[in-house]
PDB file of C-alpha atoms in Angstrom:
ATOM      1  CA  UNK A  25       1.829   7.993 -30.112  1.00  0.00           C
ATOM      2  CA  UNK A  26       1.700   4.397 -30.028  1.00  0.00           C
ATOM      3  CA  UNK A  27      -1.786   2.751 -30.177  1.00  0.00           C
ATOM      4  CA  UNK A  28      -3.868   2.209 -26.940  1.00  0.00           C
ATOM      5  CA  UNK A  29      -3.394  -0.980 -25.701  1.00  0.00           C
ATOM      6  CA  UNK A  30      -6.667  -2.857 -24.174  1.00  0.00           C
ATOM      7  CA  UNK A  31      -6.321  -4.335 -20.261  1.00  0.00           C
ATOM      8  CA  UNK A  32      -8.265  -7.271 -18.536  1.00  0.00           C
ATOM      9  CA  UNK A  33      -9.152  -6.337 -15.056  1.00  0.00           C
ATOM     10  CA  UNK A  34      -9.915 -10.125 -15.071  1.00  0.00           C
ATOM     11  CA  UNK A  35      -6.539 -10.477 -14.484  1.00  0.00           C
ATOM     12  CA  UNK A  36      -5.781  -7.662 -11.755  1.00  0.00           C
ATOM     13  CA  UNK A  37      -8.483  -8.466  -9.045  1.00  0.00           C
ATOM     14  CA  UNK A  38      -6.992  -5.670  -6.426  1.00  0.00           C
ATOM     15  CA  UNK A  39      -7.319  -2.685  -9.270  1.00  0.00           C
ATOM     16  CA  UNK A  40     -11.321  -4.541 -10.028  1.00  0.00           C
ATOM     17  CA  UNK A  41     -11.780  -4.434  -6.281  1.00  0.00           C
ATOM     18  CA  UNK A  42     -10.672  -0.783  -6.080  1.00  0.00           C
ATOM     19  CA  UNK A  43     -12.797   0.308  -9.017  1.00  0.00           C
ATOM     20  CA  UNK A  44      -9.617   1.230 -11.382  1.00  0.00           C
ATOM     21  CA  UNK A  45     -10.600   1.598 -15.250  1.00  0.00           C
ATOM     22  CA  UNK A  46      -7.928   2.034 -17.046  1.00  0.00           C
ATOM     23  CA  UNK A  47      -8.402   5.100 -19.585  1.00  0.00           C
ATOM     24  CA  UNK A  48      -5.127   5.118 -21.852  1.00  0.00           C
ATOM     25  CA  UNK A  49      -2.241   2.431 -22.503  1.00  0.00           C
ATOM     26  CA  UNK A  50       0.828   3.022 -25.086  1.00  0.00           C
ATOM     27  CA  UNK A  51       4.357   2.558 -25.009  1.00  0.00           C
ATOM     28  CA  UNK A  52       5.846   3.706 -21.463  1.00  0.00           C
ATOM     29  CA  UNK A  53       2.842   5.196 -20.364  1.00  0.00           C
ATOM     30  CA  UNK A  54      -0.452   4.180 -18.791  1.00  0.00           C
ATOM     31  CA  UNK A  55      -3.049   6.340 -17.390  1.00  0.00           C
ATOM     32  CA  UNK A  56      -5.756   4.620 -15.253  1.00  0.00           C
ATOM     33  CA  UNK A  57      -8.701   6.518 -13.514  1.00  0.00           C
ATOM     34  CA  UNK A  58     -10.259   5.547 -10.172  1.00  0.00           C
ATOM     35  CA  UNK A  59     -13.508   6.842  -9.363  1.00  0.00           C
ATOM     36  CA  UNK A  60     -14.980   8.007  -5.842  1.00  0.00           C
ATOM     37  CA  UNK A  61     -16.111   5.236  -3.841  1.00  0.00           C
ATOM     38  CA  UNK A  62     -17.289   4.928  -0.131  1.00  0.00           C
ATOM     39  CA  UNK A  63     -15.545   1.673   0.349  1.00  0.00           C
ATOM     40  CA  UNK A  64     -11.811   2.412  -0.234  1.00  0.00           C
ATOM     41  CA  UNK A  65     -12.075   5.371   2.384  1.00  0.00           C
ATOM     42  CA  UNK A  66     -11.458   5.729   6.468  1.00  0.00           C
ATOM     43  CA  UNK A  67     -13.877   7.448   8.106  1.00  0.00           C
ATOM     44  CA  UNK A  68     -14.528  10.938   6.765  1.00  0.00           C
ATOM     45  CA  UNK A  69     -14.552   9.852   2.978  1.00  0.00           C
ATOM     46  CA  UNK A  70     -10.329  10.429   2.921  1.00  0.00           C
ATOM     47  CA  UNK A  71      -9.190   7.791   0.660  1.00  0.00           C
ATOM     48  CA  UNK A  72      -6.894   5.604   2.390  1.00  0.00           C
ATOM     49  CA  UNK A  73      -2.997   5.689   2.074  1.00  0.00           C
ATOM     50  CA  UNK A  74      -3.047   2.415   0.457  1.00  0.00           C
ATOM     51  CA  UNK A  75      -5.550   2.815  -2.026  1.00  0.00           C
ATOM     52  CA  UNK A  76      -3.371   5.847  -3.243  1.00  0.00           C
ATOM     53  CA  UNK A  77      -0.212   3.271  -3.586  1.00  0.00           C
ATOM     54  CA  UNK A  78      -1.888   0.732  -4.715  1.00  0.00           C
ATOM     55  CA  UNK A  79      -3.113   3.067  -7.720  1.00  0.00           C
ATOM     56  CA  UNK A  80       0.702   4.015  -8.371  1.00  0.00           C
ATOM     57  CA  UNK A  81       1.277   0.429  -7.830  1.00  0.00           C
ATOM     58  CA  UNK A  82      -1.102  -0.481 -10.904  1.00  0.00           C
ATOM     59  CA  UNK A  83      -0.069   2.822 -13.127  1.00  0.00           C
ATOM     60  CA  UNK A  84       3.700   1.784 -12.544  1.00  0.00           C
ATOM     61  CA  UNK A  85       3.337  -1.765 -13.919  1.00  0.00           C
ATOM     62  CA  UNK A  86       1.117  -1.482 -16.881  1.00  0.00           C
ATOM     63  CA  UNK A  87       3.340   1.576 -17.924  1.00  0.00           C
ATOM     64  CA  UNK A  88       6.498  -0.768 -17.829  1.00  0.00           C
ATOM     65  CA  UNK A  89       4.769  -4.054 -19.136  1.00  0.00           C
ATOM     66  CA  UNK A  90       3.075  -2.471 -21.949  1.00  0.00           C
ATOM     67  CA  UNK A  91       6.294  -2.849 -24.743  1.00  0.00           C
ATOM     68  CA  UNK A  92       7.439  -6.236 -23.336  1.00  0.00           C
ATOM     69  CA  UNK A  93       5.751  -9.586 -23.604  1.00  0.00           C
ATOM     70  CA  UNK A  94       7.513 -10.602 -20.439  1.00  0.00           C
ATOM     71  CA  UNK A  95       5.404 -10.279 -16.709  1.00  0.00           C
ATOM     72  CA  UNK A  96       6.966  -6.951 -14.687  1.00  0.00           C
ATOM     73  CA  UNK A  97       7.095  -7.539 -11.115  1.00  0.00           C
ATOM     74  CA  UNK A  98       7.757  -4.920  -8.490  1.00  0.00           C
ATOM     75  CA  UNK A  99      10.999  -4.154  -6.358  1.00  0.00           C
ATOM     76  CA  UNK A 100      10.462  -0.945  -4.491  1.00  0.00           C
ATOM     77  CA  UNK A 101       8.077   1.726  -4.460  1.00  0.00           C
ATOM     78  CA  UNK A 102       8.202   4.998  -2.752  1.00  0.00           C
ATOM     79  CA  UNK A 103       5.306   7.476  -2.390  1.00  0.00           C
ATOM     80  CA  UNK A 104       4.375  10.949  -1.253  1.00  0.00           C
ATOM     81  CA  UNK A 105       1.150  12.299  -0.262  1.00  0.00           C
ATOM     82  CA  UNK A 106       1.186  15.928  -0.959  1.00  0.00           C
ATOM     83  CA  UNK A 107      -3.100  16.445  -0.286  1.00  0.00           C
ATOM     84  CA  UNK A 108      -5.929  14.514   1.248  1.00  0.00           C
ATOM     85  CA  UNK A 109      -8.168  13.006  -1.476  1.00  0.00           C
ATOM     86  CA  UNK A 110     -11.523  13.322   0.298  1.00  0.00           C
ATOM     87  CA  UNK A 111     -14.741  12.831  -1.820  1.00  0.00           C
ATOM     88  CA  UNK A 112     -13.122  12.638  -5.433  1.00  0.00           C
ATOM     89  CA  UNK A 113     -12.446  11.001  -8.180  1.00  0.00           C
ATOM     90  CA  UNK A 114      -8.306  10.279  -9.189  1.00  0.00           C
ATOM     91  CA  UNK A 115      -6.691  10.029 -12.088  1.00  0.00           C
ATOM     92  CA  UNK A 116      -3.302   8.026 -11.905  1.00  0.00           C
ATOM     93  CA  UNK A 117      -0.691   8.775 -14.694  1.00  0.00           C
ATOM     94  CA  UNK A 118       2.230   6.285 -15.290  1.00  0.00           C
ATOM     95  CA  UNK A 119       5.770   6.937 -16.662  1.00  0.00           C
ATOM     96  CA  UNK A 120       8.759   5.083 -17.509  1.00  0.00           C
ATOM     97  CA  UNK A 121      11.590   7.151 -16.755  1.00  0.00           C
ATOM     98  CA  UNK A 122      14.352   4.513 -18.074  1.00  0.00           C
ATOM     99  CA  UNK A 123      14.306   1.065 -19.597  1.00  0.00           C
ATOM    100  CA  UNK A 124      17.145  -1.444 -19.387  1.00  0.00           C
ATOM    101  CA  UNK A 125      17.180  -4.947 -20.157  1.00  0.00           C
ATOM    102  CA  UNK A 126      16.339  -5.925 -16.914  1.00  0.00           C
ATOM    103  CA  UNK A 127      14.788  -3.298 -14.823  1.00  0.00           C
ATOM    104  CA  UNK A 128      12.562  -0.415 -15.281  1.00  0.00           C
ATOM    105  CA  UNK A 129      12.308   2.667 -13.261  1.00  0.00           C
ATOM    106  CA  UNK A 130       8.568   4.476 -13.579  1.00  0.00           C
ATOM    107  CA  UNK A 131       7.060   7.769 -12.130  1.00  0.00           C
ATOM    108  CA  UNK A 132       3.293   7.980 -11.567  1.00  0.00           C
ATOM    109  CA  UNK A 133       1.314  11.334 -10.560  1.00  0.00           C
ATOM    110  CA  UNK A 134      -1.994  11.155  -9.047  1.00  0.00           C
ATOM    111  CA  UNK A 135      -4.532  13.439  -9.491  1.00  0.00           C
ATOM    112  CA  UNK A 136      -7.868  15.245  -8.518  1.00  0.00           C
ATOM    113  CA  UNK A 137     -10.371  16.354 -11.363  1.00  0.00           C
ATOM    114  CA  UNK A 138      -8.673  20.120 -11.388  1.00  0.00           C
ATOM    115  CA  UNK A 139      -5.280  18.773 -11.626  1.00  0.00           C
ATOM    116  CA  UNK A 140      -3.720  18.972  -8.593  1.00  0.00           C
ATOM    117  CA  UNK A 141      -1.226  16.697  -8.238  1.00  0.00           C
ATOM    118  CA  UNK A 142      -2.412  14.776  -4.575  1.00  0.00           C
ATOM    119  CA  UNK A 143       0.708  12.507  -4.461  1.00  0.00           C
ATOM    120  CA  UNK A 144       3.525  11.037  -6.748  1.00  0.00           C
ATOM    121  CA  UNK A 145       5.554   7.719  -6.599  1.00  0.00           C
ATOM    122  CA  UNK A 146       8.568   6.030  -8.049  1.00  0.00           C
ATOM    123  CA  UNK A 147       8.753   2.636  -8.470  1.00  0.00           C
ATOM    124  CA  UNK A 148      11.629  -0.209  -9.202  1.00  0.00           C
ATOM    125  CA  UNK A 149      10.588  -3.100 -11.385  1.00  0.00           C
ATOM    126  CA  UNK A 150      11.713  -6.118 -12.547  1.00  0.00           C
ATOM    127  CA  UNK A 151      11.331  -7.642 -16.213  1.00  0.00           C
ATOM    128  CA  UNK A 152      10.766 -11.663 -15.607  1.00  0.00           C
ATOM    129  CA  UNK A 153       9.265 -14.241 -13.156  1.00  0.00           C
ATOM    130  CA  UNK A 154      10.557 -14.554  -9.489  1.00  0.00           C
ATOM    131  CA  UNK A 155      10.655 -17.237  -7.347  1.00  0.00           C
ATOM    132  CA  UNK A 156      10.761 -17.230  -3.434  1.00  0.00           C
ATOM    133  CA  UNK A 157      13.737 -16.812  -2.444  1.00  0.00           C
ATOM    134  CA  UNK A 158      14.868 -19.424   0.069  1.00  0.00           C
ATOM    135  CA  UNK A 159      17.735 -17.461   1.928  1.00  0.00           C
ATOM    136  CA  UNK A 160      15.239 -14.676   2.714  1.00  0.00           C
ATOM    137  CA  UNK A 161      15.196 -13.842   6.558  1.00  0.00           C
ATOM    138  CA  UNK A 162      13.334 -15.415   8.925  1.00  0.00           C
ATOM    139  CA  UNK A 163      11.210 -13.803  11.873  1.00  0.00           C
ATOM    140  CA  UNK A 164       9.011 -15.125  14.552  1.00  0.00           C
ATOM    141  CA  UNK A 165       6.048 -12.782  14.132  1.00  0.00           C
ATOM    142  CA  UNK A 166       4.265 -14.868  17.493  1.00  0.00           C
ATOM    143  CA  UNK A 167       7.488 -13.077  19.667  1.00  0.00           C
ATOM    144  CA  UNK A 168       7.157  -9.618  18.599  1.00  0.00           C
ATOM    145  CA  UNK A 169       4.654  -8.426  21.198  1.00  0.00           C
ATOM    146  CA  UNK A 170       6.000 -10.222  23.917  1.00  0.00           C
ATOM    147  CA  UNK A 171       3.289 -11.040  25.472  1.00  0.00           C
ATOM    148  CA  UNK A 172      -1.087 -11.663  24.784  1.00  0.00           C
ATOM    149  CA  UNK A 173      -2.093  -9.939  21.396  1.00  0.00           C
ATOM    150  CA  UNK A 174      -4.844  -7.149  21.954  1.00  0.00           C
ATOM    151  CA  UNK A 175      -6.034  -4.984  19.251  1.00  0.00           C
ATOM    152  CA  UNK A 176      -7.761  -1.921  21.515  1.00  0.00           C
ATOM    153  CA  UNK A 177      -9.985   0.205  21.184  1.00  0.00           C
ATOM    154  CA  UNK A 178      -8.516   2.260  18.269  1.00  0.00           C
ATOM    155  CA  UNK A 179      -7.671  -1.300  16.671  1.00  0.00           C
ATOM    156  CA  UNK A 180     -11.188  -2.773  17.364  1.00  0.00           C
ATOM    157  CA  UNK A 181     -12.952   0.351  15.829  1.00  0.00           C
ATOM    158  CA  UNK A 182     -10.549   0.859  12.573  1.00  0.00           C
ATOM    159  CA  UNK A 183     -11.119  -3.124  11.648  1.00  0.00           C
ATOM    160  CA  UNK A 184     -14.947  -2.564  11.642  1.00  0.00           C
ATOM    161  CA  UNK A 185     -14.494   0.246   9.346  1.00  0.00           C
ATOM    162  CA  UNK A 186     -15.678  -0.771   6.009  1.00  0.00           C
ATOM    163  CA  UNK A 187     -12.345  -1.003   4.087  1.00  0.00           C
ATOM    164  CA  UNK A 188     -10.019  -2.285   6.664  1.00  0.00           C
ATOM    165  CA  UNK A 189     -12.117  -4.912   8.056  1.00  0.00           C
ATOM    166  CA  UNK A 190     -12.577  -5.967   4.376  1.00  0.00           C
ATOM    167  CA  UNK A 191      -9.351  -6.871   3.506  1.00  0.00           C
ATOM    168  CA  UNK A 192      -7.606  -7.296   6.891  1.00  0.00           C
ATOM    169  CA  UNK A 193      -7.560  -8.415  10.808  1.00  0.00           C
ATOM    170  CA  UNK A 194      -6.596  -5.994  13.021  1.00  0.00           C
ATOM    171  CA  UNK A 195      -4.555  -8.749  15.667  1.00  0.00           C
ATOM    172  CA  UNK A 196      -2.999  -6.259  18.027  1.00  0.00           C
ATOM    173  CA  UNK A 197      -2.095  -2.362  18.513  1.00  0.00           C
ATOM    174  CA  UNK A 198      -0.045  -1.297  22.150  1.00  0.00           C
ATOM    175  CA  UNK A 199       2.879   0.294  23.217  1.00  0.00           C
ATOM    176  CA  UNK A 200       3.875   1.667  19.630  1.00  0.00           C
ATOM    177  CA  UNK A 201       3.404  -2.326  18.097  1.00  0.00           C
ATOM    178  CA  UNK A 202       1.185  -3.134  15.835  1.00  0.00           C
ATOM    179  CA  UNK A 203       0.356  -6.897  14.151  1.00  0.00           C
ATOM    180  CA  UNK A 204      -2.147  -7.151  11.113  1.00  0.00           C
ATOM    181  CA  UNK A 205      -2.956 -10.098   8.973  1.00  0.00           C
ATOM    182  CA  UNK A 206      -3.825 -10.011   5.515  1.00  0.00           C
ATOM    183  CA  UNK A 207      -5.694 -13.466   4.126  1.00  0.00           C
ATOM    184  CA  UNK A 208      -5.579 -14.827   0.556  1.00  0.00           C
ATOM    185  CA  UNK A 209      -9.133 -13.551  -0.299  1.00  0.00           C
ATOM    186  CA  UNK A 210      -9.758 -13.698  -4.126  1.00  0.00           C
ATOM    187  CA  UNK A 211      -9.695 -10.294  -4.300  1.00  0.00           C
ATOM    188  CA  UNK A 212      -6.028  -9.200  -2.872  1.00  0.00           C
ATOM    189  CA  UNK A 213      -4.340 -12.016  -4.830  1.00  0.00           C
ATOM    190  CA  UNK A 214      -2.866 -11.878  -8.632  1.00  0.00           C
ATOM    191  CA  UNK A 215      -3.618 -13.676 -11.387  1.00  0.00           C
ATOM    192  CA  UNK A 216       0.076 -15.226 -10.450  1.00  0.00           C
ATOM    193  CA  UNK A 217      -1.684 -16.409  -6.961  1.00  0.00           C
ATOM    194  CA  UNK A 218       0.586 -14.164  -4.658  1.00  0.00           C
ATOM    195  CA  UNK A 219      -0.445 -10.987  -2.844  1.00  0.00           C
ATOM    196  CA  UNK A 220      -0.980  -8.192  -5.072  1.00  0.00           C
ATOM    197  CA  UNK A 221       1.948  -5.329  -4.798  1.00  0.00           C
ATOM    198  CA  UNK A 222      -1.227  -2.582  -3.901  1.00  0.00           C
ATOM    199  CA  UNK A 223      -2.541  -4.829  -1.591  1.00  0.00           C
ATOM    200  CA  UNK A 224       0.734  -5.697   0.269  1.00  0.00           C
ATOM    201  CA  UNK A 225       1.217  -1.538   0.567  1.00  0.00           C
ATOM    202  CA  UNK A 226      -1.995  -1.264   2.022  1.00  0.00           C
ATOM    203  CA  UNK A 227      -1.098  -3.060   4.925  1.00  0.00           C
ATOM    204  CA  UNK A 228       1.928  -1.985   5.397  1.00  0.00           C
ATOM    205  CA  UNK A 229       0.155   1.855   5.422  1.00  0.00           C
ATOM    206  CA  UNK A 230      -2.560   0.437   7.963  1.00  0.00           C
ATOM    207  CA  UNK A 231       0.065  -1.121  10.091  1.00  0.00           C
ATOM    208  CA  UNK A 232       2.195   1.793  10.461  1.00  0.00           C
ATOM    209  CA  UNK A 233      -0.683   3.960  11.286  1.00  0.00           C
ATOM    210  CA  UNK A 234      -1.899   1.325  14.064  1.00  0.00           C
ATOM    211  CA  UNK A 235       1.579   1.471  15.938  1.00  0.00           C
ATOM    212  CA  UNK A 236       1.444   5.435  15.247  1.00  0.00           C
ATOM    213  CA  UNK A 237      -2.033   5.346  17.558  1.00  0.00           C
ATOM    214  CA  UNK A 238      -1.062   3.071  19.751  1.00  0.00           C
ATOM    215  CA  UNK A 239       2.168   5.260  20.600  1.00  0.00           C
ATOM    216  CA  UNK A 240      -0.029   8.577  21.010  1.00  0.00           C
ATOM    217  CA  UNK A 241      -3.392   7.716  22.499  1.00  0.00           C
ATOM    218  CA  UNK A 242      -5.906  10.648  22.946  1.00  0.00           C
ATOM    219  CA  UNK A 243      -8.189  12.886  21.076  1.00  0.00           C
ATOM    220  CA  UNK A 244      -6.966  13.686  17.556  1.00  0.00           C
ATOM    221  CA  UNK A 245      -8.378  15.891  14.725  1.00  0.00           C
ATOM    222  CA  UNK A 246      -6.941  14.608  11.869  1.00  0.00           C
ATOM    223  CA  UNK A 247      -4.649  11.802  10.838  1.00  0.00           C
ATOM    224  CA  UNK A 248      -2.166  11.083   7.682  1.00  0.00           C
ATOM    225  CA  UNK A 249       0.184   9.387   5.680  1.00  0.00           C
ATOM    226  CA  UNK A 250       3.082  11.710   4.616  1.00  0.00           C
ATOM    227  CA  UNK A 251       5.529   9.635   2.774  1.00  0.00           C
ATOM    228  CA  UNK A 252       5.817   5.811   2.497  1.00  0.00           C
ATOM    229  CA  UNK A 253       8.928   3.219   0.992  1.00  0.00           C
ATOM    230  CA  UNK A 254       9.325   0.026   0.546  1.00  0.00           C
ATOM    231  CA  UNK A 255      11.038  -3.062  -1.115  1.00  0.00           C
ATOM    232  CA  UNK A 256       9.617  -6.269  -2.086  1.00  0.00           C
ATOM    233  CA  UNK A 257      11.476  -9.351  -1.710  1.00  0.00           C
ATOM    234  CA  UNK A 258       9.383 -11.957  -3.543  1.00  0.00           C
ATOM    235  CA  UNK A 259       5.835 -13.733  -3.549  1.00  0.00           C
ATOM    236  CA  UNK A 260       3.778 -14.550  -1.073  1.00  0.00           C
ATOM    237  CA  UNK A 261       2.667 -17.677  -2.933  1.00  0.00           C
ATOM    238  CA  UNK A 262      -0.666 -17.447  -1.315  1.00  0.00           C
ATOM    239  CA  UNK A 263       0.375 -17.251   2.285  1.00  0.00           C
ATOM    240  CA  UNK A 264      -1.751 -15.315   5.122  1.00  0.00           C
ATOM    241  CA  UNK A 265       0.971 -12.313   5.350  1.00  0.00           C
ATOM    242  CA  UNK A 266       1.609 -10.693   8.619  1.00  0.00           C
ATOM    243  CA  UNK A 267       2.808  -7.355   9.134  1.00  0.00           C
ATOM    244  CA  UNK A 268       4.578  -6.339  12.305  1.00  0.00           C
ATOM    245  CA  UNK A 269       4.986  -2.497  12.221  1.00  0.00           C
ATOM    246  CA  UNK A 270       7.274  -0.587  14.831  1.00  0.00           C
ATOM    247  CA  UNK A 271       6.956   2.359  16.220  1.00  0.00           C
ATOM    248  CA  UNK A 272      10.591   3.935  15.980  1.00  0.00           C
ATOM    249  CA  UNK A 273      10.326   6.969  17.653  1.00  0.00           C
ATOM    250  CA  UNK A 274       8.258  10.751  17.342  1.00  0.00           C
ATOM    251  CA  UNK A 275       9.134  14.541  16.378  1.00  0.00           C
ATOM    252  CA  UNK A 276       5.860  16.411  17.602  1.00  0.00           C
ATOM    253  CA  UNK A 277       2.998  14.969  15.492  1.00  0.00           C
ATOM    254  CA  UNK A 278       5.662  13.202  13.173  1.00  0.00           C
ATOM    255  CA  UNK A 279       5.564   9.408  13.833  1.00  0.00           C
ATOM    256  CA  UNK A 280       8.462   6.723  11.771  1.00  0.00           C
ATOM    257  CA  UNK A 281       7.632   3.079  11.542  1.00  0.00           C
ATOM    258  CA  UNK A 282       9.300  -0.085  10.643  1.00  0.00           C
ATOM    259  CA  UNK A 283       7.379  -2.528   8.984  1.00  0.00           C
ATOM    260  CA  UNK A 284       8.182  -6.048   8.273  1.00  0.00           C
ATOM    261  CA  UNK A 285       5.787  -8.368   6.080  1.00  0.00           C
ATOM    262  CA  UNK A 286       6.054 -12.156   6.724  1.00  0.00           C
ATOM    263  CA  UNK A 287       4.311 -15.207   6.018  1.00  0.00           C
ATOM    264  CA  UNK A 288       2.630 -16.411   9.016  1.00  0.00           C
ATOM    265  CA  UNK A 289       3.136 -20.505   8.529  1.00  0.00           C
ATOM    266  CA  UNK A 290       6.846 -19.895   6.780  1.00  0.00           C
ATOM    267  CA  UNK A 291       7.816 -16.353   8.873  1.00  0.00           C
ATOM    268  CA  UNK A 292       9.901 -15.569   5.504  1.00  0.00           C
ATOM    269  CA  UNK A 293      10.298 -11.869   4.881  1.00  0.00           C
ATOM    270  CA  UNK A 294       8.303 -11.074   1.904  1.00  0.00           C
ATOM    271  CA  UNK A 295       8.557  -7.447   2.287  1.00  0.00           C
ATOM    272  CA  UNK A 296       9.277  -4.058   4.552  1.00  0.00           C
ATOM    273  CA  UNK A 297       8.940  -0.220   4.679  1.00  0.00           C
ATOM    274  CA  UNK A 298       9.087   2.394   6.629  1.00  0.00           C
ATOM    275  CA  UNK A 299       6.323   4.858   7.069  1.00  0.00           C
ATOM    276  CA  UNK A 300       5.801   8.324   8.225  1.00  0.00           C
ATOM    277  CA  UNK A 301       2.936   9.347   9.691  1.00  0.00           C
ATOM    278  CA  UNK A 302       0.501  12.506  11.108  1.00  0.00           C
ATOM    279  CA  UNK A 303      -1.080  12.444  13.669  1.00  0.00           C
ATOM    280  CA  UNK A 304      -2.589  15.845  14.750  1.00  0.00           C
ATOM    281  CA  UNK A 305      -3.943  16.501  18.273  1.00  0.00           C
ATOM    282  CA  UNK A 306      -7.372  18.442  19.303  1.00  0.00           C
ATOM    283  CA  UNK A 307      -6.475  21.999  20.783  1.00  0.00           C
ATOM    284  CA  UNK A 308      -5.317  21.428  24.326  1.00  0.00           C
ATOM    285  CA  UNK A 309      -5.232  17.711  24.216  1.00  0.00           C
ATOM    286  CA  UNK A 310      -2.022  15.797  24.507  1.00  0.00           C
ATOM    287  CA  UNK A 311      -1.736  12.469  22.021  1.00  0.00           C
ATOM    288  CA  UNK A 312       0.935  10.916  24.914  1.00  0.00           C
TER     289      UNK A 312
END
């Protein structure tokens, strides 16, 4: 095996924020441990969705940039949450699957402390800088509710919850819509200025579960992300990103979402998903 490679988490503020220490780095392979913490959880110490991608997020790209000299940005990502992670520590292992002379295709497991594998990614990535891209779409984020932005009650209570409400602002959740704004805060940004890849999927995840709610309001027992996708289109350069999630429809307690990402003073799209999500209803009690 190749000799372990040493990491700066000076230079990857989202993974320092998280709590990520990175265990093993060689060729093609990365393996980066994130211990139980309070803070990255939703109520009922269940890690949330987007701490989970963001940890494939970080896996995927120090697996890929560890045998080139050149930065490794992200294209897609697509994960799967097979188990809750409630109360534990993770273990994230990144592989690359095949390496061409311009992009890189990477798996990464996650992992409780007996080896269960909790959920499992694939990511796209990119060998090089990017620029913004100015042909990327354009969309008025201020016309997407239609009318006077309200968060409610489920959107008032999530962004006082200790990780949400550090890292986002809940601006409005009704009628199976959902808008979220993420800042530039030191600690979601890149050494490269623009919006971390982990941070960008957490609010995607967050979004998509705010216009899940907001299409099934009631009592609920239990709440989840099943699968998530989505495609990067450049950097945010530092702009306040917006994410304006859809609620496409429902199969029982099955809810698909279309998220868009945009910056809020440009409207470029920087980014979009879809996301599935759970939402399970108390015995007796209807969630529409």
């Amino acid at each position: 095996a190749a000799e372990n490679k040493s990491v700066d988490l000076k230079a990857h503020p989202w993974a320092r924020r998280l709590g990520c220490e990175v265990l093993e780095l060689e060729a093609d392979r990365a393996v980066v441990a994130l211990p139980f913490r309070d803070e990255n959880c939703n109520p009922g110490r269940s890690l949330h969705g987007g701490v989970h991608a963001s940890l494939c997020c970080f896996a995927g790209r120090l697996a890929a940039g560890a045998s080139t000299d050149r930065p490794v940005r992200l294209l897609d990502l697509s994960v799967v949450y097979l188990l809750p992670a409630v109360g534990v520590d993770l273990r994230a292992e990144g592989r690359v699957l095949q390496r061409g002379k311009a992009l890189m295709f990477c798996e990464v497991r996650v992992c409780d402390p007996q080896g269960r594998t909790l959920a499992c990614a694939f990511t796209t990535l990119a060998a090089g800088e990017q620029s913004s891209d100015s042909t990327a779409e354009r969309i008025d984020w201020r016309g997407f509710i239609g009318g006077v932005p309200d968060a409610g009650p489920i959107g008032r209570g999530l962004g006082a919850a200790s990780f949400m409400g550090s890292i986002l602002e809940i601006e409005h959740a009704g009628s199976g819509r959902a808008v979220l704004r993420m800042d530039a805060r030191p600690h979601v940004l890149g050494d490269d200025g623009s919006h971390d890849p982990g941070a960008l999927a957490t609010l995607l995840d967050s979004a998509g579960a705010l216009a899940s709610f907001s299409s099934a309001p009631g009592s609920f027992v239990r709440a989840m992300t099943p699968g998530l996708q989505m495609s990067f289109l450049g950097p945010t350069g530092g702009e306040t990103v917006v994410a304006l999630a859809h609620n496409l429809g429902r199969s029982g307690d099955l809810f698909a979402n279309s998220i868009d990402l945009v910056g809020r003073s440009s409207g470029r799209l920087m980014a979009r998903g879809l996301l599935t999500y759970r939402i399970v209803a108390k015995p007796g009690k209807r969630t529409a």
